[in-house]
Tab-separated table of N, CA and C in Angstrom:
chain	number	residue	atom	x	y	z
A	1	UNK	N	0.830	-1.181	0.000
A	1	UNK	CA	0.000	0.000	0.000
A	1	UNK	C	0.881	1.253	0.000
A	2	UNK	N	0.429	1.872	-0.532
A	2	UNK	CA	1.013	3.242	-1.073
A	2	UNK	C	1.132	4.309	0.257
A	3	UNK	N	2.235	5.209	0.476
A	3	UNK	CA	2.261	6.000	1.805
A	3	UNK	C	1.368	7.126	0.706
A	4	UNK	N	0.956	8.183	1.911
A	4	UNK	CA	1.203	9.385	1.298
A	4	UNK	C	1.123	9.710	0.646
A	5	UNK	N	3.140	10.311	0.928
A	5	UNK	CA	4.175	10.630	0.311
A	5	UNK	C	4.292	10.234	-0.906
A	6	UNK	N	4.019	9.410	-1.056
A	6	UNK	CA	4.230	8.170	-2.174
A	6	UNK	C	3.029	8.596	-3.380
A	7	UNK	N	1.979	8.536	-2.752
A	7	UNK	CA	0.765	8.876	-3.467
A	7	UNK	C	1.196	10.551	-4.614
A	8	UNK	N	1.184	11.304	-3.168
A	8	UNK	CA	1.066	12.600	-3.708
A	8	UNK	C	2.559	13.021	-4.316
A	9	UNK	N	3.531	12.424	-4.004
A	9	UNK	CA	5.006	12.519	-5.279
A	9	UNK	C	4.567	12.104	-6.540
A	10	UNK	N	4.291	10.743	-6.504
A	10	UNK	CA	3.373	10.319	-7.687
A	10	UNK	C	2.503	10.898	-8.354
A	11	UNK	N	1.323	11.720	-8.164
A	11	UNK	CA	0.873	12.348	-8.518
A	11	UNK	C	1.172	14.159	-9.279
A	12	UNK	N	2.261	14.295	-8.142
A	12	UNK	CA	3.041	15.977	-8.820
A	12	UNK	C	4.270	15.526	-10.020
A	13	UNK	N	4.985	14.372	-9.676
A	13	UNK	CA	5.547	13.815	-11.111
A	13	UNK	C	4.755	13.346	-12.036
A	14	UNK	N	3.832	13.237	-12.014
A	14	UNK	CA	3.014	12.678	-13.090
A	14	UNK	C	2.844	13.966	-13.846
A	15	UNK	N	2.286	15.189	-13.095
A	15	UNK	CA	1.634	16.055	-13.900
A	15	UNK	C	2.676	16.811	-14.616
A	16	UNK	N	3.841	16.656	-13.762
A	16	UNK	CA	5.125	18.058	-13.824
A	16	UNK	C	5.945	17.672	-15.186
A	17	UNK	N	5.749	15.978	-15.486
A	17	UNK	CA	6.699	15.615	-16.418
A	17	UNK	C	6.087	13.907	-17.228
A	18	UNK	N	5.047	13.186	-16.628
A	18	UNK	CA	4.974	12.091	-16.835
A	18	UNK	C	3.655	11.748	-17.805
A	19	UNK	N	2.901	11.353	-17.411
A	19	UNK	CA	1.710	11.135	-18.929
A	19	UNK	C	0.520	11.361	-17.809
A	20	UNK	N	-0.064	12.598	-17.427
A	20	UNK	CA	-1.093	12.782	-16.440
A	20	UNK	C	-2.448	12.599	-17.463
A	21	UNK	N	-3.335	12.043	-16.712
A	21	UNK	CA	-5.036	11.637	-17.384
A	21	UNK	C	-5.188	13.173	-18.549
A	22	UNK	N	-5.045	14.149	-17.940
A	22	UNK	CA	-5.727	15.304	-18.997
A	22	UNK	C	-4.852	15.209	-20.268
A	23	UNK	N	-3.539	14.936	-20.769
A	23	UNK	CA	-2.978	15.156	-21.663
A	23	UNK	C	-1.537	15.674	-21.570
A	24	UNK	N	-1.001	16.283	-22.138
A	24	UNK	CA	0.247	17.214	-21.467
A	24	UNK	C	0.693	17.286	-20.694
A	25	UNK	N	1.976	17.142	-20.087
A	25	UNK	CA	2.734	17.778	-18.803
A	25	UNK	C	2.898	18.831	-18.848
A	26	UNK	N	3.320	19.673	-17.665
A	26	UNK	CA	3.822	20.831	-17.617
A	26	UNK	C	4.924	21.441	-17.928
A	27	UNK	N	5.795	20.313	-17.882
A	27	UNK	CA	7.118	20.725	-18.762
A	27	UNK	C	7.147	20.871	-19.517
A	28	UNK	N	6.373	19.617	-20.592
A	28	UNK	CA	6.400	19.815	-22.111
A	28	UNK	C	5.522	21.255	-22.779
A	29	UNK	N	4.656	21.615	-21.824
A	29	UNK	CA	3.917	22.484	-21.752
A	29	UNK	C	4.932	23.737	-22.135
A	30	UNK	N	5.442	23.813	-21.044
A	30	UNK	CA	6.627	25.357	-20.858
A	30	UNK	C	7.757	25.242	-21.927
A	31	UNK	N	8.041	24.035	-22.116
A	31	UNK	CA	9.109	24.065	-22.817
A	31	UNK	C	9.057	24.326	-24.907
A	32	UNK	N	7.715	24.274	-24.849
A	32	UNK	CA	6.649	24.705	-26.076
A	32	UNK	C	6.894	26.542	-26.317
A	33	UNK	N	6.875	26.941	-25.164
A	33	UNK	CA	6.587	28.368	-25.005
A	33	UNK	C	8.144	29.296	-25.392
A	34	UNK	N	7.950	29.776	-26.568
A	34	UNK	CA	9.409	31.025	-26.799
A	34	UNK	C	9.435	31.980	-25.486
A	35	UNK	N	10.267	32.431	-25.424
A	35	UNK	CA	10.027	33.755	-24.641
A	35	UNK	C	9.535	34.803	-25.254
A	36	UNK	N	9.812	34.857	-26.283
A	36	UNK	CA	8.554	36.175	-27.454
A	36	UNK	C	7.169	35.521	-26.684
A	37	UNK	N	6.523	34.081	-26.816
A	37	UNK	CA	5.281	34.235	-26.475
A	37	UNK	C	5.701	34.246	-24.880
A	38	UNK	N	6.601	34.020	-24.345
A	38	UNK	CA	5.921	34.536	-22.893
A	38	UNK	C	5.752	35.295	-22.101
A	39	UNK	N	6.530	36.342	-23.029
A	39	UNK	CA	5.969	38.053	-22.614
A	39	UNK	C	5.118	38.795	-23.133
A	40	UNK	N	4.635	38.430	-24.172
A	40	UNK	CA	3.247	38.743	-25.211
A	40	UNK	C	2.002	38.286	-23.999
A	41	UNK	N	1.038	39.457	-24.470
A	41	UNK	CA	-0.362	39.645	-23.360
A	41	UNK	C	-1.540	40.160	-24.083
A	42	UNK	N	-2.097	38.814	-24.858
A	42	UNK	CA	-3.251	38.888	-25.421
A	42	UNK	C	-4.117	40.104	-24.755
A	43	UNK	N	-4.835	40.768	-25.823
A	43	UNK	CA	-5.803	41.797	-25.205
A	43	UNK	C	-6.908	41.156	-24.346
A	44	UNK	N	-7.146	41.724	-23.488
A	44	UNK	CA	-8.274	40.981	-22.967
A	44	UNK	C	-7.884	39.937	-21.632
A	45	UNK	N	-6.710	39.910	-21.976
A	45	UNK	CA	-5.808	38.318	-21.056
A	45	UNK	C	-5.240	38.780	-19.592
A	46	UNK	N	-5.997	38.840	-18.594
A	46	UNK	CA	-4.957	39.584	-16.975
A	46	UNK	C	-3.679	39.241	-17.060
A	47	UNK	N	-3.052	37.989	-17.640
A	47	UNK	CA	-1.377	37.818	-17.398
A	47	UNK	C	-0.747	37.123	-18.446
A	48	UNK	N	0.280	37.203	-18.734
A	48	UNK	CA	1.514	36.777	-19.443
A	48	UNK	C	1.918	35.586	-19.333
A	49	UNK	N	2.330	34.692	-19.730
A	49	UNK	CA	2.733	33.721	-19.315
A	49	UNK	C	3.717	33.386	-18.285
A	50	UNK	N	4.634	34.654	-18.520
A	50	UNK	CA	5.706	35.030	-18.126
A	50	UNK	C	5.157	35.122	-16.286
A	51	UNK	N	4.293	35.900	-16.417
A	51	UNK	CA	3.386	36.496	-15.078
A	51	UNK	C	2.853	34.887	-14.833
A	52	UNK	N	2.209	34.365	-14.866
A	52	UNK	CA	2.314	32.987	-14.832
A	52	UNK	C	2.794	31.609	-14.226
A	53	UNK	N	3.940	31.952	-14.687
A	53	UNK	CA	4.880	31.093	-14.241
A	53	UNK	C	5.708	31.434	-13.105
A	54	UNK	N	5.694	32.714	-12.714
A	54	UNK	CA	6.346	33.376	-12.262
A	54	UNK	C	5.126	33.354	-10.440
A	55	UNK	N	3.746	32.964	-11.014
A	55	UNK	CA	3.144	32.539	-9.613
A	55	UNK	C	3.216	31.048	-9.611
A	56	UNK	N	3.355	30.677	-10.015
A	56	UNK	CA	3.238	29.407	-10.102
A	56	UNK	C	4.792	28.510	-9.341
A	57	UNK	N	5.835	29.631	-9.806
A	57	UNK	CA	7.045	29.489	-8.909
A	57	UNK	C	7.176	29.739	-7.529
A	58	UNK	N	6.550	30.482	-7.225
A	58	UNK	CA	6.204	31.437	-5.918
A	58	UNK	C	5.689	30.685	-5.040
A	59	UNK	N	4.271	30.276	-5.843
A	59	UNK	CA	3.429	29.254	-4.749
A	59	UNK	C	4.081	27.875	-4.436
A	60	UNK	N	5.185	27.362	-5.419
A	60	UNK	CA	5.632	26.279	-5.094
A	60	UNK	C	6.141	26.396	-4.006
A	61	UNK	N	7.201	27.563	-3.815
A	61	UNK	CA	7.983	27.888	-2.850
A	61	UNK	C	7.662	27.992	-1.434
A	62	UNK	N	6.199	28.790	-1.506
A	62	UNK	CA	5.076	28.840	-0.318
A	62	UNK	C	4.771	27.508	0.405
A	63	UNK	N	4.443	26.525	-0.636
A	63	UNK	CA	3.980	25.252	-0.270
A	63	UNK	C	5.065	24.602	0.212
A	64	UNK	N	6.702	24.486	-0.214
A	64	UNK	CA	7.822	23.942	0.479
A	64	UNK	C	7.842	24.725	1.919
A	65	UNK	N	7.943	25.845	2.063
A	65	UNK	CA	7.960	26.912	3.388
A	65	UNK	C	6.553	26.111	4.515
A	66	UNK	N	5.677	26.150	3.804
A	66	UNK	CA	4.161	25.546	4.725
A	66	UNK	C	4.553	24.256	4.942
A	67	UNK	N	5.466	23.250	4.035
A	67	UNK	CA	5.803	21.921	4.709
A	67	UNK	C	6.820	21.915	5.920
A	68	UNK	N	7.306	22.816	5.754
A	68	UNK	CA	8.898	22.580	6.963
A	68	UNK	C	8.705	24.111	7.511
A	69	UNK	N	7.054	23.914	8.026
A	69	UNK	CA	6.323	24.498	9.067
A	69	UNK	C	6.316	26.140	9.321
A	70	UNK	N	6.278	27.352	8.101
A	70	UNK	CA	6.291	28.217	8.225
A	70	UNK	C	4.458	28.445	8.330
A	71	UNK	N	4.687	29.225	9.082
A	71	UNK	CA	2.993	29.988	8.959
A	71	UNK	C	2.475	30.238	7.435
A	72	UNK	N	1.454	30.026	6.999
A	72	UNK	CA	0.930	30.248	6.044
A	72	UNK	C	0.711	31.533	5.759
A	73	UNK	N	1.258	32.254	4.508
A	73	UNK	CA	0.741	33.334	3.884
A	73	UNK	C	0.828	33.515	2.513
A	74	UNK	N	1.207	34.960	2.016
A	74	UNK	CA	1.348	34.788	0.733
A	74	UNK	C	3.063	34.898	0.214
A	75	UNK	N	3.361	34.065	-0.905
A	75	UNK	CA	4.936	33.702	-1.173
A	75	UNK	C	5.684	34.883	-0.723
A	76	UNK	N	7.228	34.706	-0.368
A	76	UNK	CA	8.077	35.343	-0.117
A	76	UNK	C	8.052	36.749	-1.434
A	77	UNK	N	7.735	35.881	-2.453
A	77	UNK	CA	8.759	36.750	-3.859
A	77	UNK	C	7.317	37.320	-4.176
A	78	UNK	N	5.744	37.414	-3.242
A	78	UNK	CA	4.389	37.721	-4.071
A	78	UNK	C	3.623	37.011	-4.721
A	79	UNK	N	2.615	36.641	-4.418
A	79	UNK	CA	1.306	36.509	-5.036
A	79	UNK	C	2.011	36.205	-6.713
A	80	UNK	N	2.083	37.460	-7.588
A	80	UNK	CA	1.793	37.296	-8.999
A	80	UNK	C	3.449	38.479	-9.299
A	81	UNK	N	4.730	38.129	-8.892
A	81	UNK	CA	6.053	38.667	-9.436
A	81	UNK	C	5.608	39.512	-10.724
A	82	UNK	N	5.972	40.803	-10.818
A	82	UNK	CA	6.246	41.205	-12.136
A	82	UNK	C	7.144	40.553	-13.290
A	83	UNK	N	7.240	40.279	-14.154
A	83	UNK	CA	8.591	39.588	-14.765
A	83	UNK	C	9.037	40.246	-15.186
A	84	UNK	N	8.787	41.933	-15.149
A	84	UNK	CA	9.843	42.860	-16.041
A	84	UNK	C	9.982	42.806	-17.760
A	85	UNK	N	10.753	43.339	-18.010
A	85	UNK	CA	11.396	43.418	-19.698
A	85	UNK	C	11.775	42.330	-20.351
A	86	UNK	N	10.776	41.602	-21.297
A	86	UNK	CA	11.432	40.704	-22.008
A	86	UNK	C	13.011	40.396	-22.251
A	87	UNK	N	13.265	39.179	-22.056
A	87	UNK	CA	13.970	39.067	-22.038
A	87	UNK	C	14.679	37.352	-22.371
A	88	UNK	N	15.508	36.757	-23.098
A	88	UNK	CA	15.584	35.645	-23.814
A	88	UNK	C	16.218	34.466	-22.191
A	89	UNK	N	16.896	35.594	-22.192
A	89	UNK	CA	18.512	34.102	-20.778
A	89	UNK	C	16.858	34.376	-19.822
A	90	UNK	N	16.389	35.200	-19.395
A	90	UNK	CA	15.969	35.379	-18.394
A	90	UNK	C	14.785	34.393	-18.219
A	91	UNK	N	13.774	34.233	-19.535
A	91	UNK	CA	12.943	32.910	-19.384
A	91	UNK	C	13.657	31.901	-19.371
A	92	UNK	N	14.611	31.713	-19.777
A	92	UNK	CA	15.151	30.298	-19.845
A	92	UNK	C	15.348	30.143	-18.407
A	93	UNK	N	16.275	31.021	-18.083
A	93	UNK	CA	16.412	30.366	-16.436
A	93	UNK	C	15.436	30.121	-15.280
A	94	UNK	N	14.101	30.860	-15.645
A	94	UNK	CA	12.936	31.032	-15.063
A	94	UNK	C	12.376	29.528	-15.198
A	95	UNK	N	12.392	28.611	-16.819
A	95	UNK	CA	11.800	27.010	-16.924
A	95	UNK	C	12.905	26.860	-15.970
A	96	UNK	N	14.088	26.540	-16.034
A	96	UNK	CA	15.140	25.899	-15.625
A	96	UNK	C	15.214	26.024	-13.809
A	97	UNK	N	14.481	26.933	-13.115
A	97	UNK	CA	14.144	27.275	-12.324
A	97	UNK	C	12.691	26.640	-11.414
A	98	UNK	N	12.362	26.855	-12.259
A	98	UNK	CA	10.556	26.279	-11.971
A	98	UNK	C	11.183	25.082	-11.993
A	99	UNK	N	11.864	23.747	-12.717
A	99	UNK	CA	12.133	22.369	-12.668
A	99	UNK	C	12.533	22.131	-11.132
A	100	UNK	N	14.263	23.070	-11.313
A	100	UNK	CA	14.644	23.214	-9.813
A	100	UNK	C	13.792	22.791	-8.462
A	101	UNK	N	12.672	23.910	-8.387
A	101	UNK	CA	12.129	24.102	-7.250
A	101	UNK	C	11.312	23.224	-7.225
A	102	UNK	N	10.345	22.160	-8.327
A	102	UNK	CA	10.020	21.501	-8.204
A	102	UNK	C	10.895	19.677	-7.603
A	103	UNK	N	11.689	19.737	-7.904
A	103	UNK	CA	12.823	18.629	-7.864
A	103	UNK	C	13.229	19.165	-5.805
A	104	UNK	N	13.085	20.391	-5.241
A	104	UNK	CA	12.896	20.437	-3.862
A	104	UNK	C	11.733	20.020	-3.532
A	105	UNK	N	10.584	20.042	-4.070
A	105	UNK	CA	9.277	20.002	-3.407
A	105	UNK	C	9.196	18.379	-3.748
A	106	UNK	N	9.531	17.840	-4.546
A	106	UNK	CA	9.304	16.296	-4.458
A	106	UNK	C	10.512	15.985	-2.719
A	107	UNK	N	11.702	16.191	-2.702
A	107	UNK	CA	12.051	16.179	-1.807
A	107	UNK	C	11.540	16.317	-0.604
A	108	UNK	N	10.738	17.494	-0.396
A	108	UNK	CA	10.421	17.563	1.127
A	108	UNK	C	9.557	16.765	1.264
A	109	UNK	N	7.984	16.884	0.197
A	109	UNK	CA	7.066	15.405	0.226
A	109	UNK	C	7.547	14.543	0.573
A	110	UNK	N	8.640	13.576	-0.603
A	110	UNK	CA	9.202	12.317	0.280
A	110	UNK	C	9.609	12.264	1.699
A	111	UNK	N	10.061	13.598	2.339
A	111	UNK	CA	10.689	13.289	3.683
A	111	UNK	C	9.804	13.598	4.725
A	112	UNK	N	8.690	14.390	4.557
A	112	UNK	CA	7.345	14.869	5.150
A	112	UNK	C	7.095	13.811	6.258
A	113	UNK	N	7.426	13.877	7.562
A	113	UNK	CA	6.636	13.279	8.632
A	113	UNK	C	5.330	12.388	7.731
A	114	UNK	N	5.363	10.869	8.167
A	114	UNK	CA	4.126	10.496	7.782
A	114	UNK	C	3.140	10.634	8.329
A	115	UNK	N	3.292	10.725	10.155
A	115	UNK	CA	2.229	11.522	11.528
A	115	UNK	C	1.854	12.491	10.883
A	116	UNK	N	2.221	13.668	9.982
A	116	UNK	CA	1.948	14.593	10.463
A	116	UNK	C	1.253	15.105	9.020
A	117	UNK	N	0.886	14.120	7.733
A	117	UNK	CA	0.032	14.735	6.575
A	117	UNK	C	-0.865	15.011	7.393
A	118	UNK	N	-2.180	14.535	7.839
A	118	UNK	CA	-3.395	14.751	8.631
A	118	UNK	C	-3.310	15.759	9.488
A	119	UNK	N	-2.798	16.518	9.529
A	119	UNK	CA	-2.269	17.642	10.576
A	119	UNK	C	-3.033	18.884	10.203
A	120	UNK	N	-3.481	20.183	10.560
A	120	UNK	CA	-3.201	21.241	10.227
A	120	UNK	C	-2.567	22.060	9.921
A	121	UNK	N	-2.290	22.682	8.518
A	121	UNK	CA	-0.987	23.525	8.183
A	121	UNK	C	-1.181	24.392	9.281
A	122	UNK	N	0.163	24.916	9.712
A	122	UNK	CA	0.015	26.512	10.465
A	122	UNK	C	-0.130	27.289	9.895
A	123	UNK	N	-1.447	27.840	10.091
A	123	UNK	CA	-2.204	29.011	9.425
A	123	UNK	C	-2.658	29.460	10.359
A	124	UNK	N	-1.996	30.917	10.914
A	124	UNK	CA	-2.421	32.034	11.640
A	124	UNK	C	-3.713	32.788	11.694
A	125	UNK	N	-3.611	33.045	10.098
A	125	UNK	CA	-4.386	34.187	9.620
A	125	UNK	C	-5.995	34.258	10.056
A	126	UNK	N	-6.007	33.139	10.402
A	126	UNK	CA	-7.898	32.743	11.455
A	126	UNK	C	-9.036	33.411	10.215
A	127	UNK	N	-8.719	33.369	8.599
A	127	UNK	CA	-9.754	33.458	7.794
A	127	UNK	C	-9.869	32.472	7.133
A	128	UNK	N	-9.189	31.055	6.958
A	128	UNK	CA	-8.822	30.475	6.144
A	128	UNK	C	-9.854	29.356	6.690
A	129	UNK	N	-10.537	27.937	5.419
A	129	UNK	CA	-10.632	26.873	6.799
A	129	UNK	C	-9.570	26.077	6.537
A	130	UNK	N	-9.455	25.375	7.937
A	130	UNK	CA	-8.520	24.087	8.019
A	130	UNK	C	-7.750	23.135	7.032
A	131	UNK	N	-7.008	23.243	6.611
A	131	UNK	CA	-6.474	22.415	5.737
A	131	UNK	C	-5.098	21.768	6.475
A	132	UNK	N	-5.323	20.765	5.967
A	132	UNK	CA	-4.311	19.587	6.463
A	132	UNK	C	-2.902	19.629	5.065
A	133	UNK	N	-1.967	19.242	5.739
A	133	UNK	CA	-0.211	19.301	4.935
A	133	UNK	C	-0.903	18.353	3.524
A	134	UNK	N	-1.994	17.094	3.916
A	134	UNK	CA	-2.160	16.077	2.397
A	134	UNK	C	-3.166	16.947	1.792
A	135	UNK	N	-4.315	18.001	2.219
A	135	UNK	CA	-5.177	18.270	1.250
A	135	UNK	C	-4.331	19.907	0.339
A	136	UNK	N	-2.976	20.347	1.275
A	136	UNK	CA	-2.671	21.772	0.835
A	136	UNK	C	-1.619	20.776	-0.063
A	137	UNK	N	-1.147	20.246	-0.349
A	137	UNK	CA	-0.432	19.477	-1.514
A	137	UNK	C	-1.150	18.833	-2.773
A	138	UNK	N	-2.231	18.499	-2.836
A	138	UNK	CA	-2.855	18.014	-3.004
A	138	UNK	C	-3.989	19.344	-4.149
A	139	UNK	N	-4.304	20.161	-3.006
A	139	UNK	CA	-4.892	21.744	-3.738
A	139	UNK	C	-3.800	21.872	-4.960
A	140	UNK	N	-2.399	22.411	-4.033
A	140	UNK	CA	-1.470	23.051	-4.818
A	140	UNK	C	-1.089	22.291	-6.127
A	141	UNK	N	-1.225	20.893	-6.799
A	141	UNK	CA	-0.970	20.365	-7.498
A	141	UNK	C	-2.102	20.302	-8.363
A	142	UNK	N	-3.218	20.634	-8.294
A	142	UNK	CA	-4.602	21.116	-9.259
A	142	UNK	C	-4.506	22.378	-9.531
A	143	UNK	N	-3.235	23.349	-8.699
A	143	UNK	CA	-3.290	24.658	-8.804
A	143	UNK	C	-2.583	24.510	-10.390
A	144	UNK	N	-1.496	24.196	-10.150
A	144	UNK	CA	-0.393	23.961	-11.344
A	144	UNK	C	-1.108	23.585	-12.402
A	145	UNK	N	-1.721	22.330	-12.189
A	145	UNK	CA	-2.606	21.774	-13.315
A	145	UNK	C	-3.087	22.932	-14.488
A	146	UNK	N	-3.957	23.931	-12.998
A	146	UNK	CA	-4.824	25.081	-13.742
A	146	UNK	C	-4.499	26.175	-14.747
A	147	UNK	N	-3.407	26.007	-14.130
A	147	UNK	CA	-2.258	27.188	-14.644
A	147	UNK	C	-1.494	26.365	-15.791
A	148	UNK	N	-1.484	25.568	-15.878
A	148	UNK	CA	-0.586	24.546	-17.314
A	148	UNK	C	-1.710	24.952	-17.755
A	149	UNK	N	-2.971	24.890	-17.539
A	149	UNK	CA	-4.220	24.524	-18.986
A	149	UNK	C	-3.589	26.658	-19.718
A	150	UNK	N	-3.908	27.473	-18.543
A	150	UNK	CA	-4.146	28.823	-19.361
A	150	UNK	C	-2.886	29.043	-19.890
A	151	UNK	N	-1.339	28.570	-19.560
A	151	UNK	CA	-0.408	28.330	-20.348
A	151	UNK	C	-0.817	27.910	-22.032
A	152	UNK	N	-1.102	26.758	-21.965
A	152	UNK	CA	-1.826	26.051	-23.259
A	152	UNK	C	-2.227	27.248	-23.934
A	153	UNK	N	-3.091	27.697	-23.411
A	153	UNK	CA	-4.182	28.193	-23.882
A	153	UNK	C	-3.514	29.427	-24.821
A	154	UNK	N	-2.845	30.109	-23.770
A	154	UNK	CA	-2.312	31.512	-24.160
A	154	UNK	C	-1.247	31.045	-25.517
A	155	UNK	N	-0.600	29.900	-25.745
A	155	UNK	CA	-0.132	29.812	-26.204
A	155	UNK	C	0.068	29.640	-28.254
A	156	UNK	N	-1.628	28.850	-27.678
A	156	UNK	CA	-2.471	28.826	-28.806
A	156	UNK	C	-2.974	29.747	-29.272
A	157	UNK	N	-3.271	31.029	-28.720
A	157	UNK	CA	-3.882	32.140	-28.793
A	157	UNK	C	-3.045	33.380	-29.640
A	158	UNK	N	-1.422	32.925	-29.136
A	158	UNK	CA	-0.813	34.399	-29.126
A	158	UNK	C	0.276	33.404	-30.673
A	159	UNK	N	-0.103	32.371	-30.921
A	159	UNK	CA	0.531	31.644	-32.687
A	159	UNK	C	-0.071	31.307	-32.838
A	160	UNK	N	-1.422	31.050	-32.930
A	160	UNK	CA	-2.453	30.838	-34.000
A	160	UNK	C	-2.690	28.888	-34.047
């Protein structure tokens, strides 16, 4: 029987790089994307891809910080990072980055107290409800999901 850990690694490698039920990974996803399209911002569109990825890095980071027990809030680097001035090295290191931080977050999962998925994250903020370390891993990996689809999307949008 499957831990966890086990479950929900399985499940964030699946989506991040492996053959997940909807279609696409997220890598293959990003790695589709020029940096011309990922600073391009369809009319009509709240964010960039660039803007994007750039929460999507953030929140990973949040969710490693909420495992090895920081109070819950919003990421160190913001909610939604500006990404600034197009720029070619600078997306690249941004995919190459996003892999990174993902390749920590499988890490801490695997090492995650097994006592302590069922737990309550520490969340101060007394507006939030209750979420436990397996359902905020668990959220955060449908988050990504969500954010790969409007990736897609934008991508299709801004080359035809």
């Amino acid at each position: 029987m499957s831990t966890t850990a086990e479950k929900l690694e399985q499940k964030l490698t699946n989506v991040l790089y492996g053959e997940p039920w909807y279609g696409t990974p997220i890598y293959t996803i990003m790695e589709r994307v020029t940096f011309e399209t990922a600073f391009e911002k369809p009319s009509h569109s709240a964010h960039n891809i660039a803007e994007i990825v750039l929460h999507m890095f953030s929140w990973t980071e949040e969710v490693m910080d909420r495992l090895n027990g920081v109070p819950a809030g919003v990421p160190v680097s913001g909610d939604w990072p500006p990404p600034g001035a197009p720029d070619e090295e600078k997306w690249k290191l941004w995919v190459s980055d996003f892999k990174l931080v993902n390749v920590n977050l499988v890490n801490v999962i695997r090492n995650f107290p097994a006592d302590e998925w069922d737990q309550p994250i520490n969340d101060t903020r007394g507006n939030e409800p209750v979420t436990t370390y397996a359902e905020l891993v668990d959220g955060f990996i449908e988050h990504q999901v969500y954010h790969a689809g409007q990736i897609a999307l934008l991508t299709r949008i801004i080359n035809g």
